[in-house]
Amino acid sequence: MTMSINGGTEVKKVFIGAGCNRVVNNVSWGACDLVAFGAQNAVAIFSPKTAQIVTTLPGHKSSVNCTQWLPSNKFAFKAKELEKYYLLSGDADGAIILWEFSLLERKWRYVLQAPQSHKKGVTCITGIMVTKTEALVASTSSDGKVHVWEVLFPSTTGGDCKLQCLETLFVGSKPMVALSLAELPGNTGHIVLAMGGLDNKIHLYCGERTGKFLRACELKGHTDWIRSLDFSLPICTNGEPNSILLVSSSQDKGIRIWKMALRSSLCSTQGAYRKEEMSLASYIEGPLLVAGSSSYQISLESLLIGHEDWVYSVEWQPPSTESVEGIGYYQPQSILSASMDKTMMIWQPEKNSGIWMNVVTVGELSHCALGFYGGHWSPSGDSILAHGYGGSFHLWKNVGVDLDNWRPQKVPSGHFAGVTDIVWARSGEYILSVSHDQTTRIYASWQNEASLIDGDSWHEIARPQVHGHDINCVTIVQGKGNHRFVSGADEKVARVFEATLSFLKTLNHATSQIISLPEDLQADVQVLGANMSALGLSQKPIYVQATHDNQDRNGNDGLDTIETIPDAVPAVLTEPPIEDQLAWHTLWPESHKLYGHGNELFSLCCDHEGKLVASSCKAQSATAAEIWLWQVGSWKAVGQLQSHSLTVTQMEFSHDDSMLLAVSRDRQFSVFTIKRTGTDEISYQLLARQEAHKRIIWSCSWNPYGHEFATGSRDKTVKIWAVDKGSSVKLLMTLPQFDSSVMALSWVGLGHQKNDGFLAVGMESGLIELWSLSVRRADDGSGSAAGVAAAVAVKLDPFMCHVSAVNRLAWEGPKKSENCKNIQLASCGADNCVRVFEVNVDYAEN
């Protein structure tokens, strides 16, 4: 686990949640048993064993389209003793980056960027290990070029990798989107490169390890774009490798298996060949591929029909290390296909007839999934992984002993678009995030028997809102009672949601009854779950009473007897849920809509008592830039605060709820005083407004123990201000200029008496810094600030930070941080990631 240490402050990564980019070829499962995928412009690495994202790699300037391990799962049988593994990633700008992973140290290193990059987005990278220290790689792009690269790995520790472009092939106006490389059987030293794309044909090129690739022939048969190609390792007959198989898939919903047989082997087994011709598995002869002095007869081995939509990926099962007939591997006759019809299939030839059959089908049955973009085998061949339209992963493992039994497994999950806002639950037991992927998600640390050994692991435990608009902001309602949150999207109405009974009980399981639920609260909550409306905007409650009246309702509170609800089936989860459950069965019902704003919602916040919620919307006029105040419970509008002329970007109530701070695109901040005059009435007044920065102010944060606050701006500065004797605002200090625009701030206190705290600063570059702040009080007894001392406590390692702009930072609540040496910091960013860090503060001895 990565750590950063600086003068008594230690930061470690606790959790990363992220979804997969919705592109084909985005995922690669390496011989080291780690999975790589693109999450916006980050390359994310996850461990299927722990279902946790291990790290993200910073380096790409645009969205990551494809990844390729060297060695990949196909060469796992050769990679048993390797200490270093390599990964290639290509992005939407055409850049290709090589990364190194050290298995012993569990450390990553940026090695180099490919010198001759593509002019447009890279759509596919494929590679084969030629020797232990040499690999051949091919990349294709929508610029109509295919590059062939030689990668030389260091033979000694400390040596450097070399990446050299051997050849550039021009494929014309119809780009190639699928590639596969293989060594031809028969010890010829020749390499075959298959490519397919928008012209519906498979083009075969033949070359040597040094390059010199020449067009050999083309294979026709598919009637739509070719989406995936994969060569098997050479197939042996009588101990000699004499043929190789190529599998191709297309948007015509079909899969084809092509056989390339060494010509001499065809002649020597003429009798067998003739007999084969008479059987059902007879193949159609195709062109001849000539490679040097050898020639290979190509034939169509089989046509696999079974999918009902585009087949985006096909992959041979990785060879095992069982020695067969004197060679060091065994290539199983087994193919995995993944399709937009929401299924993955495993195909194998039937033992007697040799006809290829679909032997396993797994899939996503929920009506909200939109199919799979790719499927991959684990190196051992006992697990299969799909990634889908919703940025989600789906993993099945064969747990059967004698018979196949493929069971769903836990996987990481997260948003598949930029994460715009994040907030902690009242007692810090979970975090809630919203995103432009139109979902609201809840992540929590799941404590169970296994976690006693491995430590707690965080998982997505609910998806309370699945919306039809991009969601921009969220706030959790503080105070007593049920869990509630308000979210604002690209629409004029804010929506209030309330937790369901099934969620409350699930949370009890996740936290192992550490935060026990009051019995009266469980009795009060009569909503079991929620259903999505037809348009995907409102979520309707499912009531506990909706369970069948005639059923005996002892036992599980009647949770198993819901018969009137055909859609969502809310249930108490006793282990972290998989995508199928999250997507539909963990919704919260919408209890209120807050009408008032004239434009799309932009920012929300709640006071600490849980009495008021403030909201703002996108604005280009003073009228639209009004801040609305809503009374929690009745949800009536109780105030419209006027001060700004452009969008209010963030708001926050002071620790005693006596003031509301707002910052805006108009480069000004405002401080309002808020007074509660009666039970339902409040009065408010503009205390101060000031032009504070030279550019947009993106963020603000109050000192949790005083009337000091920080503002952060696109002008790369952070300023610390103090409300002076409750009547005016003065500038205490400006922190040294940062390297990038300041997008997010969050101030946490470290002990009330000392006025010490940490200010977390998140930047547009994705980097996060922690500054220690110490407020000096005036001697006149007024309690107002006389000055502030600031110093960098720690700059987080870039491999721990976001890879795009940090959109929000949030410390755990002040109650947690008061006498605690370990406090948690949550962050979210434009790289689709939600992150949780643990900060260990040794402040007691200072």
mmCIF file with all atom_site columns, N, CA and C in Angstrom, residues 15-22 37-40 44 53 389-393 412-423 431-443 460 462-466 471 474 579 582 827-835:
data_model
loop_
_atom_site.group_PDB
_atom_site.id
_atom_site.type_symbol
_atom_site.label_atom_id
_atom_site.label_alt_id
_atom_site.label_comp_id
_atom_site.label_asym_id
_atom_site.label_entity_id
_atom_site.label_seq_id
_atom_site.pdbx_PDB_ins_code
_atom_site.Cartn_x
_atom_site.Cartn_y
_atom_site.Cartn_z
_atom_site.occupancy
_atom_site.B_iso_or_equiv
_atom_site.pdbx_formal_charge
_atom_site.auth_seq_id
_atom_site.auth_comp_id
_atom_site.auth_asym_id
_atom_site.auth_atom_id
_atom_site.pdbx_PDB_model_num
ATOM 1   N N  . PHE A 1 15  ? -9.010  3.241  -0.435  1.00 0.00 ? 15  PHE A N  1
ATOM 2   C CA . PHE A 1 15  ? -9.983  2.749  -1.416  1.00 0.00 ? 15  PHE A CA 1
ATOM 3   C C  . PHE A 1 15  ? -9.950  3.584  -2.684  1.00 0.00 ? 15  PHE A C  1
ATOM 4   N N  . ILE A 1 16  ? -10.151 2.912  -3.826  1.00 0.00 ? 16  ILE A N  1
ATOM 5   C CA . ILE A 1 16  ? -10.399 3.601  -5.106  1.00 0.00 ? 16  ILE A CA 1
ATOM 6   C C  . ILE A 1 16  ? -11.606 2.930  -5.736  1.00 0.00 ? 16  ILE A C  1
ATOM 7   N N  . GLY A 1 17  ? -12.590 3.731  -6.115  1.00 0.00 ? 17  GLY A N  1
ATOM 8   C CA . GLY A 1 17  ? -13.746 3.215  -6.865  1.00 0.00 ? 17  GLY A CA 1
ATOM 9   C C  . GLY A 1 17  ? -13.764 3.881  -8.218  1.00 0.00 ? 17  GLY A C  1
ATOM 10  N N  . ALA A 1 18  ? -13.878 3.088  -9.295  1.00 0.00 ? 18  ALA A N  1
ATOM 11  C CA . ALA A 1 18  ? -13.908 3.659  -10.642 1.00 0.00 ? 18  ALA A CA 1
ATOM 12  C C  . ALA A 1 18  ? -14.566 2.685  -11.599 1.00 0.00 ? 18  ALA A C  1
ATOM 13  N N  . GLY A 1 19  ? -15.225 3.223  -12.609 1.00 0.00 ? 19  GLY A N  1
ATOM 14  C CA . GLY A 1 19  ? -15.821 2.406  -13.655 1.00 0.00 ? 19  GLY A CA 1
ATOM 15  C C  . GLY A 1 19  ? -14.910 2.370  -14.868 1.00 0.00 ? 19  GLY A C  1
ATOM 16  N N  . CYS A 1 20  ? -15.202 1.430  -15.744 1.00 0.00 ? 20  CYS A N  1
ATOM 17  C CA . CYS A 1 20  ? -14.371 1.173  -16.923 1.00 0.00 ? 20  CYS A CA 1
ATOM 18  C C  . CYS A 1 20  ? -14.857 2.031  -18.101 1.00 0.00 ? 20  CYS A C  1
ATOM 19  N N  . ASN A 1 21  ? -13.924 2.589  -18.872 1.00 0.00 ? 21  ASN A N  1
ATOM 20  C CA . ASN A 1 21  ? -14.319 3.334  -20.077 1.00 0.00 ? 21  ASN A CA 1
ATOM 21  C C  . ASN A 1 21  ? -15.122 2.434  -21.013 1.00 0.00 ? 21  ASN A C  1
ATOM 22  N N  . ARG A 1 22  ? -16.123 3.020  -21.652 1.00 0.00 ? 22  ARG A N  1
ATOM 23  C CA . ARG A 1 22  ? -17.028 2.222  -22.474 1.00 0.00 ? 22  ARG A CA 1
ATOM 24  C C  . ARG A 1 22  ? -16.495 2.103  -23.901 1.00 0.00 ? 22  ARG A C  1
ATOM 25  N N  . PHE A 1 37  ? -7.351  -1.526 -16.877 1.00 0.00 ? 37  PHE A N  1
ATOM 26  C CA . PHE A 1 37  ? -8.426  -0.930 -17.682 1.00 0.00 ? 37  PHE A CA 1
ATOM 27  C C  . PHE A 1 37  ? -8.300  0.584  -17.646 1.00 0.00 ? 37  PHE A C  1
ATOM 28  N N  . GLY A 1 38  ? -8.929  1.233  -18.599 1.00 0.00 ? 38  GLY A N  1
ATOM 29  C CA . GLY A 1 38  ? -8.919  2.692  -18.652 1.00 0.00 ? 38  GLY A CA 1
ATOM 30  C C  . GLY A 1 38  ? -10.095 3.258  -17.888 1.00 0.00 ? 38  GLY A C  1
ATOM 31  N N  . ALA A 1 39  ? -9.822  4.227  -16.997 1.00 0.00 ? 39  ALA A N  1
ATOM 32  C CA . ALA A 1 39  ? -10.872 4.969  -16.293 1.00 0.00 ? 39  ALA A CA 1
ATOM 33  C C  . ALA A 1 39  ? -10.630 6.436  -16.617 1.00 0.00 ? 39  ALA A C  1
ATOM 34  N N  . GLN A 1 40  ? -11.374 6.950  -17.597 1.00 0.00 ? 40  GLN A N  1
ATOM 35  C CA . GLN A 1 40  ? -11.100 8.271  -18.176 1.00 0.00 ? 40  GLN A CA 1
ATOM 36  C C  . GLN A 1 40  ? -9.638  8.299  -18.629 1.00 0.00 ? 40  GLN A C  1
ATOM 37  N N  . ALA A 1 44  ? -6.214  2.136  -14.682 1.00 0.00 ? 44  ALA A N  1
ATOM 38  C CA . ALA A 1 44  ? -6.504  1.575  -13.363 1.00 0.00 ? 44  ALA A CA 1
ATOM 39  C C  . ALA A 1 44  ? -6.117  0.107  -13.346 1.00 0.00 ? 44  ALA A C  1
ATOM 40  N N  . ILE A 1 53  ? -9.419  -2.031 -6.497  1.00 0.00 ? 53  ILE A N  1
ATOM 41  C CA . ILE A 1 53  ? -8.500  -1.338 -7.409  1.00 0.00 ? 53  ILE A CA 1
ATOM 42  C C  . ILE A 1 53  ? -7.244  -1.014 -6.611  1.00 0.00 ? 53  ILE A C  1
ATOM 43  N N  . TYR A 1 389 ? -21.603 -1.950 -20.801 1.00 0.00 ? 389 TYR A N  1
ATOM 44  C CA . TYR A 1 389 ? -21.980 -0.610 -21.228 1.00 0.00 ? 389 TYR A CA 1
ATOM 45  C C  . TYR A 1 389 ? -22.048 0.354  -20.063 1.00 0.00 ? 389 TYR A C  1
ATOM 46  N N  . GLY A 1 390 ? -22.439 -0.134 -18.889 1.00 0.00 ? 390 GLY A N  1
ATOM 47  C CA . GLY A 1 390 ? -22.565 0.737  -17.713 1.00 0.00 ? 390 GLY A CA 1
ATOM 48  C C  . GLY A 1 390 ? -21.252 0.942  -16.975 1.00 0.00 ? 390 GLY A C  1
ATOM 49  N N  . GLY A 1 391 ? -20.109 0.713  -17.651 1.00 0.00 ? 391 GLY A N  1
ATOM 50  C CA . GLY A 1 391 ? -18.804 0.891  -17.006 1.00 0.00 ? 391 GLY A CA 1
ATOM 51  C C  . GLY A 1 391 ? -18.510 -0.173 -15.976 1.00 0.00 ? 391 GLY A C  1
ATOM 52  N N  . SER A 1 392 ? -19.326 -1.248 -15.973 1.00 0.00 ? 392 SER A N  1
ATOM 53  C CA . SER A 1 392 ? -19.266 -2.233 -14.897 1.00 0.00 ? 392 SER A CA 1
ATOM 54  C C  . SER A 1 392 ? -18.477 -3.471 -15.297 1.00 0.00 ? 392 SER A C  1
ATOM 55  N N  . PHE A 1 393 ? -17.954 -4.170 -14.288 1.00 0.00 ? 393 PHE A N  1
ATOM 56  C CA . PHE A 1 393 ? -17.310 -5.466 -14.482 1.00 0.00 ? 393 PHE A CA 1
ATOM 57  C C  . PHE A 1 393 ? -18.245 -6.568 -14.001 1.00 0.00 ? 393 PHE A C  1
ATOM 58  N N  . PRO A 1 412 ? -14.556 -4.765 -8.450  1.00 0.00 ? 412 PRO A N  1
ATOM 59  C CA . PRO A 1 412 ? -14.627 -3.325 -8.148  1.00 0.00 ? 412 PRO A CA 1
ATOM 60  C C  . PRO A 1 412 ? -15.722 -2.684 -8.997  1.00 0.00 ? 412 PRO A C  1
ATOM 61  N N  . SER A 1 413 ? -16.255 -1.573 -8.519  1.00 0.00 ? 413 SER A N  1
ATOM 62  C CA . SER A 1 413 ? -17.247 -0.850 -9.320  1.00 0.00 ? 413 SER A CA 1
ATOM 63  C C  . SER A 1 413 ? -17.056 0.638  -9.075  1.00 0.00 ? 413 SER A C  1
ATOM 64  N N  . GLY A 1 414 ? -17.719 1.430  -9.892  1.00 0.00 ? 414 GLY A N  1
ATOM 65  C CA . GLY A 1 414 ? -17.605 2.876  -9.720  1.00 0.00 ? 414 GLY A CA 1
ATOM 66  C C  . GLY A 1 414 ? -18.244 3.605  -10.885 1.00 0.00 ? 414 GLY A C  1
ATOM 67  N N  . HIS A 1 415 ? -18.118 4.916  -10.856 1.00 0.00 ? 415 HIS A N  1
ATOM 68  C CA . HIS A 1 415 ? -18.727 5.754  -11.888 1.00 0.00 ? 415 HIS A CA 1
ATOM 69  C C  . HIS A 1 415 ? -17.976 5.611  -13.208 1.00 0.00 ? 415 HIS A C  1
ATOM 70  N N  . PHE A 1 416 ? -18.723 5.737  -14.325 1.00 0.00 ? 416 PHE A N  1
ATOM 71  C CA . PHE A 1 416 ? -18.066 5.671  -15.636 1.00 0.00 ? 416 PHE A CA 1
ATOM 72  C C  . PHE A 1 416 ? -18.034 7.035  -16.330 1.00 0.00 ? 416 PHE A C  1
ATOM 73  N N  . ALA A 1 417 ? -18.248 8.095  -15.541 1.00 0.00 ? 417 ALA A N  1
ATOM 74  C CA . ALA A 1 417 ? -18.048 9.473  -16.031 1.00 0.00 ? 417 ALA A CA 1
ATOM 75  C C  . ALA A 1 417 ? -17.511 10.277 -14.845 1.00 0.00 ? 417 ALA A C  1
ATOM 76  N N  . GLY A 1 418 ? -17.180 11.533 -15.084 1.00 0.00 ? 418 GLY A N  1
ATOM 77  C CA . GLY A 1 418 ? -16.602 12.366 -14.026 1.00 0.00 ? 418 GLY A CA 1
ATOM 78  C C  . GLY A 1 418 ? -17.469 12.386 -12.780 1.00 0.00 ? 418 GLY A C  1
ATOM 79  N N  . VAL A 1 419 ? -16.824 12.304 -11.594 1.00 0.00 ? 419 VAL A N  1
ATOM 80  C CA . VAL A 1 419 ? -17.557 12.335 -10.316 1.00 0.00 ? 419 VAL A CA 1
ATOM 81  C C  . VAL A 1 419 ? -17.556 13.783 -9.839  1.00 0.00 ? 419 VAL A C  1
ATOM 82  N N  . THR A 1 420 ? -18.764 14.339 -9.648  1.00 0.00 ? 420 THR A N  1
ATOM 83  C CA . THR A 1 420 ? -18.890 15.787 -9.440  1.00 0.00 ? 420 THR A CA 1
ATOM 84  C C  . THR A 1 420 ? -18.939 16.203 -7.974  1.00 0.00 ? 420 THR A C  1
ATOM 85  N N  . ASP A 1 421 ? -19.419 15.320 -7.085  1.00 0.00 ? 421 ASP A N  1
ATOM 86  C CA . ASP A 1 421 ? -19.548 15.728 -5.681  1.00 0.00 ? 421 ASP A CA 1
ATOM 87  C C  . ASP A 1 421 ? -19.504 14.480 -4.798  1.00 0.00 ? 421 ASP A C  1
ATOM 88  N N  . ILE A 1 422 ? -19.087 14.696 -3.574  1.00 0.00 ? 422 ILE A N  1
ATOM 89  C CA . ILE A 1 422 ? -18.964 13.576 -2.624  1.00 0.00 ? 422 ILE A CA 1
ATOM 90  C C  . ILE A 1 422 ? -19.249 14.092 -1.220  1.00 0.00 ? 422 ILE A C  1
ATOM 91  N N  . VAL A 1 423 ? -19.878 13.261 -0.381  1.00 0.00 ? 423 VAL A N  1
ATOM 92  C CA . VAL A 1 423 ? -20.223 13.714 0.969   1.00 0.00 ? 423 VAL A CA 1
ATOM 93  C C  . VAL A 1 423 ? -20.230 12.505 1.903   1.00 0.00 ? 423 VAL A C  1
ATOM 94  N N  . ILE A 1 431 ? -19.739 6.836  2.347   1.00 0.00 ? 431 ILE A N  1
ATOM 95  C CA . ILE A 1 431 ? -19.654 8.067  1.543   1.00 0.00 ? 431 ILE A CA 1
ATOM 96  C C  . ILE A 1 431 ? -20.633 7.941  0.385   1.00 0.00 ? 431 ILE A C  1
ATOM 97  N N  . LEU A 1 432 ? -21.145 9.090  -0.037  1.00 0.00 ? 432 LEU A N  1
ATOM 98  C CA . LEU A 1 432 ? -22.121 9.124  -1.120  1.00 0.00 ? 432 LEU A CA 1
ATOM 99  C C  . LEU A 1 432 ? -21.572 10.016 -2.216  1.00 0.00 ? 432 LEU A C  1
ATOM 100 N N  . SER A 1 433 ? -21.577 9.527  -3.457  1.00 0.00 ? 433 SER A N  1
ATOM 101 C CA . SER A 1 433 ? -21.002 10.304 -4.564  1.00 0.00 ? 433 SER A CA 1
ATOM 102 C C  . SER A 1 433 ? -22.005 10.409 -5.704  1.00 0.00 ? 433 SER A C  1
ATOM 103 N N  . VAL A 1 434 ? -21.906 11.509 -6.457  1.00 0.00 ? 434 VAL A N  1
ATOM 104 C CA . VAL A 1 434 ? -22.764 11.702 -7.639  1.00 0.00 ? 434 VAL A CA 1
ATOM 105 C C  . VAL A 1 434 ? -21.884 12.010 -8.839  1.00 0.00 ? 434 VAL A C  1
ATOM 106 N N  . SER A 1 435 ? -22.453 11.740 -10.040 1.00 0.00 ? 435 SER A N  1
ATOM 107 C CA . SER A 1 435 ? -21.597 11.796 -11.222 1.00 0.00 ? 435 SER A CA 1
ATOM 108 C C  . SER A 1 435 ? -22.394 12.174 -12.462 1.00 0.00 ? 435 SER A C  1
ATOM 109 N N  . HIS A 1 436 ? -21.640 12.546 -13.498 1.00 0.00 ? 436 HIS A N  1
ATOM 110 C CA . HIS A 1 436 ? -22.253 12.780 -14.808 1.00 0.00 ? 436 HIS A CA 1
ATOM 111 C C  . HIS A 1 436 ? -22.669 11.481 -15.491 1.00 0.00 ? 436 HIS A C  1
ATOM 112 N N  . ASP A 1 437 ? -22.405 10.328 -14.838 1.00 0.00 ? 437 ASP A N  1
ATOM 113 C CA . ASP A 1 437 ? -22.951 9.076  -15.387 1.00 0.00 ? 437 ASP A CA 1
ATOM 114 C C  . ASP A 1 437 ? -24.402 8.871  -14.946 1.00 0.00 ? 437 ASP A C  1
ATOM 115 N N  . GLN A 1 438 ? -24.971 9.916  -14.283 1.00 0.00 ? 438 GLN A N  1
ATOM 116 C CA . GLN A 1 438 ? -26.387 9.962  -13.913 1.00 0.00 ? 438 GLN A CA 1
ATOM 117 C C  . GLN A 1 438 ? -26.747 8.994  -12.778 1.00 0.00 ? 438 GLN A C  1
ATOM 118 N N  . THR A 1 439 ? -25.738 8.628  -11.966 1.00 0.00 ? 439 THR A N  1
ATOM 119 C CA . THR A 1 439 ? -26.019 7.773  -10.814 1.00 0.00 ? 439 THR A CA 1
ATOM 120 C C  . THR A 1 439 ? -25.505 8.409  -9.527  1.00 0.00 ? 439 THR A C  1
ATOM 121 N N  . THR A 1 440 ? -26.128 8.001  -8.415  1.00 0.00 ? 440 THR A N  1
ATOM 122 C CA . THR A 1 440 ? -25.657 8.307  -7.064  1.00 0.00 ? 440 THR A CA 1
ATOM 123 C C  . THR A 1 440 ? -25.250 6.980  -6.448  1.00 0.00 ? 440 THR A C  1
ATOM 124 N N  . ARG A 1 441 ? -24.061 6.899  -5.867  1.00 0.00 ? 441 ARG A N  1
ATOM 125 C CA . ARG A 1 441 ? -23.567 5.615  -5.339  1.00 0.00 ? 441 ARG A CA 1
ATOM 126 C C  . ARG A 1 441 ? -23.126 5.771  -3.892  1.00 0.00 ? 441 ARG A C  1
ATOM 127 N N  . ILE A 1 442 ? -23.283 4.688  -3.123  1.00 0.00 ? 442 ILE A N  1
ATOM 128 C CA . ILE A 1 442 ? -22.851 4.673  -1.719  1.00 0.00 ? 442 ILE A CA 1
ATOM 129 C C  . ILE A 1 442 ? -21.760 3.628  -1.561  1.00 0.00 ? 442 ILE A C  1
ATOM 130 N N  . TYR A 1 443 ? -20.631 4.047  -0.985  1.00 0.00 ? 443 TYR A N  1
ATOM 131 C CA . TYR A 1 443 ? -19.506 3.149  -0.713  1.00 0.00 ? 443 TYR A CA 1
ATOM 132 C C  . TYR A 1 443 ? -19.329 3.048  0.803   1.00 0.00 ? 443 TYR A C  1
ATOM 133 N N  . GLU A 1 460 ? -18.951 -0.748 -3.121  1.00 0.00 ? 460 GLU A N  1
ATOM 134 C CA . GLU A 1 460 ? -20.198 -0.045 -3.394  1.00 0.00 ? 460 GLU A CA 1
ATOM 135 C C  . GLU A 1 460 ? -21.316 -0.904 -2.813  1.00 0.00 ? 460 GLU A C  1
ATOM 136 N N  . ALA A 1 462 ? -24.712 0.381  -2.374  1.00 0.00 ? 462 ALA A N  1
ATOM 137 C CA . ALA A 1 462 ? -26.048 0.777  -2.855  1.00 0.00 ? 462 ALA A CA 1
ATOM 138 C C  . ALA A 1 462 ? -25.905 1.809  -3.966  1.00 0.00 ? 462 ALA A C  1
ATOM 139 N N  . ARG A 1 463 ? -26.943 1.862  -4.797  1.00 0.00 ? 463 ARG A N  1
ATOM 140 C CA . ARG A 1 463 ? -27.011 2.880  -5.851  1.00 0.00 ? 463 ARG A CA 1
ATOM 141 C C  . ARG A 1 463 ? -28.382 3.532  -5.718  1.00 0.00 ? 463 ARG A C  1
ATOM 142 N N  . PRO A 1 464 ? -28.503 4.485  -4.773  1.00 0.00 ? 464 PRO A N  1
ATOM 143 C CA . PRO A 1 464 ? -29.835 4.989  -4.418  1.00 0.00 ? 464 PRO A CA 1
ATOM 144 C C  . PRO A 1 464 ? -30.548 5.766  -5.518  1.00 0.00 ? 464 PRO A C  1
ATOM 145 N N  . GLN A 1 465 ? -29.777 6.346  -6.472  1.00 0.00 ? 465 GLN A N  1
ATOM 146 C CA . GLN A 1 465 ? -30.433 7.126  -7.531  1.00 0.00 ? 465 GLN A CA 1
ATOM 147 C C  . GLN A 1 465 ? -29.833 6.752  -8.881  1.00 0.00 ? 465 GLN A C  1
ATOM 148 N N  . VAL A 1 466 ? -30.709 6.354  -9.802  1.00 0.00 ? 466 VAL A N  1
ATOM 149 C CA . VAL A 1 466 ? -30.293 6.146  -11.205 1.00 0.00 ? 466 VAL A CA 1
ATOM 150 C C  . VAL A 1 466 ? -31.190 7.071  -12.008 1.00 0.00 ? 466 VAL A C  1
ATOM 151 N N  . ILE A 1 471 ? -25.797 14.306 -12.866 1.00 0.00 ? 471 ILE A N  1
ATOM 152 C CA . ILE A 1 471 ? -25.978 14.834 -11.505 1.00 0.00 ? 471 ILE A CA 1
ATOM 153 C C  . ILE A 1 471 ? -24.746 15.666 -11.125 1.00 0.00 ? 471 ILE A C  1
ATOM 154 N N  . VAL A 1 474 ? -24.639 17.174 -4.423  1.00 0.00 ? 474 VAL A N  1
ATOM 155 C CA . VAL A 1 474 ? -25.391 16.379 -3.437  1.00 0.00 ? 474 VAL A CA 1
ATOM 156 C C  . VAL A 1 474 ? -25.063 16.884 -2.037  1.00 0.00 ? 474 VAL A C  1
ATOM 157 N N  . GLU A 1 579 ? -23.059 -6.193 -9.527  1.00 0.00 ? 579 GLU A N  1
ATOM 158 C CA . GLU A 1 579 ? -23.687 -5.192 -10.392 1.00 0.00 ? 579 GLU A CA 1
ATOM 159 C C  . GLU A 1 579 ? -25.178 -5.438 -10.597 1.00 0.00 ? 579 GLU A C  1
ATOM 160 N N  . LEU A 1 582 ? -26.983 -4.095 -7.634  1.00 0.00 ? 582 LEU A N  1
ATOM 161 C CA . LEU A 1 582 ? -26.816 -2.647 -7.472  1.00 0.00 ? 582 LEU A CA 1
ATOM 162 C C  . LEU A 1 582 ? -27.657 -1.869 -8.475  1.00 0.00 ? 582 LEU A C  1
ATOM 163 N N  . SER A 1 827 ? -12.168 11.894 -1.708  1.00 0.00 ? 827 SER A N  1
ATOM 164 C CA . SER A 1 827 ? -12.017 12.817 -2.835  1.00 0.00 ? 827 SER A CA 1
ATOM 165 C C  . SER A 1 827 ? -12.698 12.224 -4.052  1.00 0.00 ? 827 SER A C  1
ATOM 166 N N  . CYS A 1 828 ? -13.092 13.083 -4.985  1.00 0.00 ? 828 CYS A N  1
ATOM 167 C CA . CYS A 1 828 ? -13.648 12.609 -6.254  1.00 0.00 ? 828 CYS A CA 1
ATOM 168 C C  . CYS A 1 828 ? -13.141 13.509 -7.360  1.00 0.00 ? 828 CYS A C  1
ATOM 169 N N  . GLY A 1 829 ? -13.112 12.971 -8.583  1.00 0.00 ? 829 GLY A N  1
ATOM 170 C CA . GLY A 1 829 ? -12.512 13.751 -9.655  1.00 0.00 ? 829 GLY A CA 1
ATOM 171 C C  . GLY A 1 829 ? -13.060 13.430 -11.031 1.00 0.00 ? 829 GLY A C  1
ATOM 172 N N  . ALA A 1 830 ? -12.536 14.172 -12.015 1.00 0.00 ? 830 ALA A N  1
ATOM 173 C CA . ALA A 1 830 ? -12.951 14.003 -13.411 1.00 0.00 ? 830 ALA A CA 1
ATOM 174 C C  . ALA A 1 830 ? -12.404 12.718 -14.019 1.00 0.00 ? 830 ALA A C  1
ATOM 175 N N  . ASP A 1 831 ? -11.537 11.991 -13.280 1.00 0.00 ? 831 ASP A N  1
ATOM 176 C CA . ASP A 1 831 ? -11.000 10.718 -13.784 1.00 0.00 ? 831 ASP A CA 1
ATOM 177 C C  . ASP A 1 831 ? -11.907 9.540  -13.415 1.00 0.00 ? 831 ASP A C  1
ATOM 178 N N  . ASN A 1 832 ? -13.200 9.822  -13.112 1.00 0.00 ? 832 ASN A N  1
ATOM 179 C CA . ASN A 1 832 ? -14.211 8.804  -12.764 1.00 0.00 ? 832 ASN A CA 1
ATOM 180 C C  . ASN A 1 832 ? -13.958 8.166  -11.405 1.00 0.00 ? 832 ASN A C  1
ATOM 181 N N  . CYS A 1 833 ? -12.962 8.647  -10.663 1.00 0.00 ? 833 CYS A N  1
ATOM 182 C CA . CYS A 1 833 ? -12.561 7.956  -9.427  1.00 0.00 ? 833 CYS A CA 1
ATOM 183 C C  . CYS A 1 833 ? -13.134 8.605  -8.170  1.00 0.00 ? 833 CYS A C  1
ATOM 184 N N  . VAL A 1 834 ? -13.489 7.730  -7.226  1.00 0.00 ? 834 VAL A N  1
ATOM 185 C CA . VAL A 1 834 ? -13.761 8.124  -5.836  1.00 0.00 ? 834 VAL A CA 1
ATOM 186 C C  . VAL A 1 834 ? -12.626 7.521  -5.025  1.00 0.00 ? 834 VAL A C  1
ATOM 187 N N  . ARG A 1 835 ? -11.985 8.319  -4.177  1.00 0.00 ? 835 ARG A N  1
ATOM 188 C CA . ARG A 1 835 ? -10.842 7.825  -3.408  1.00 0.00 ? 835 ARG A CA 1
ATOM 189 C C  . ARG A 1 835 ? -11.027 8.116  -1.933  1.00 0.00 ? 835 ARG A C  1
#
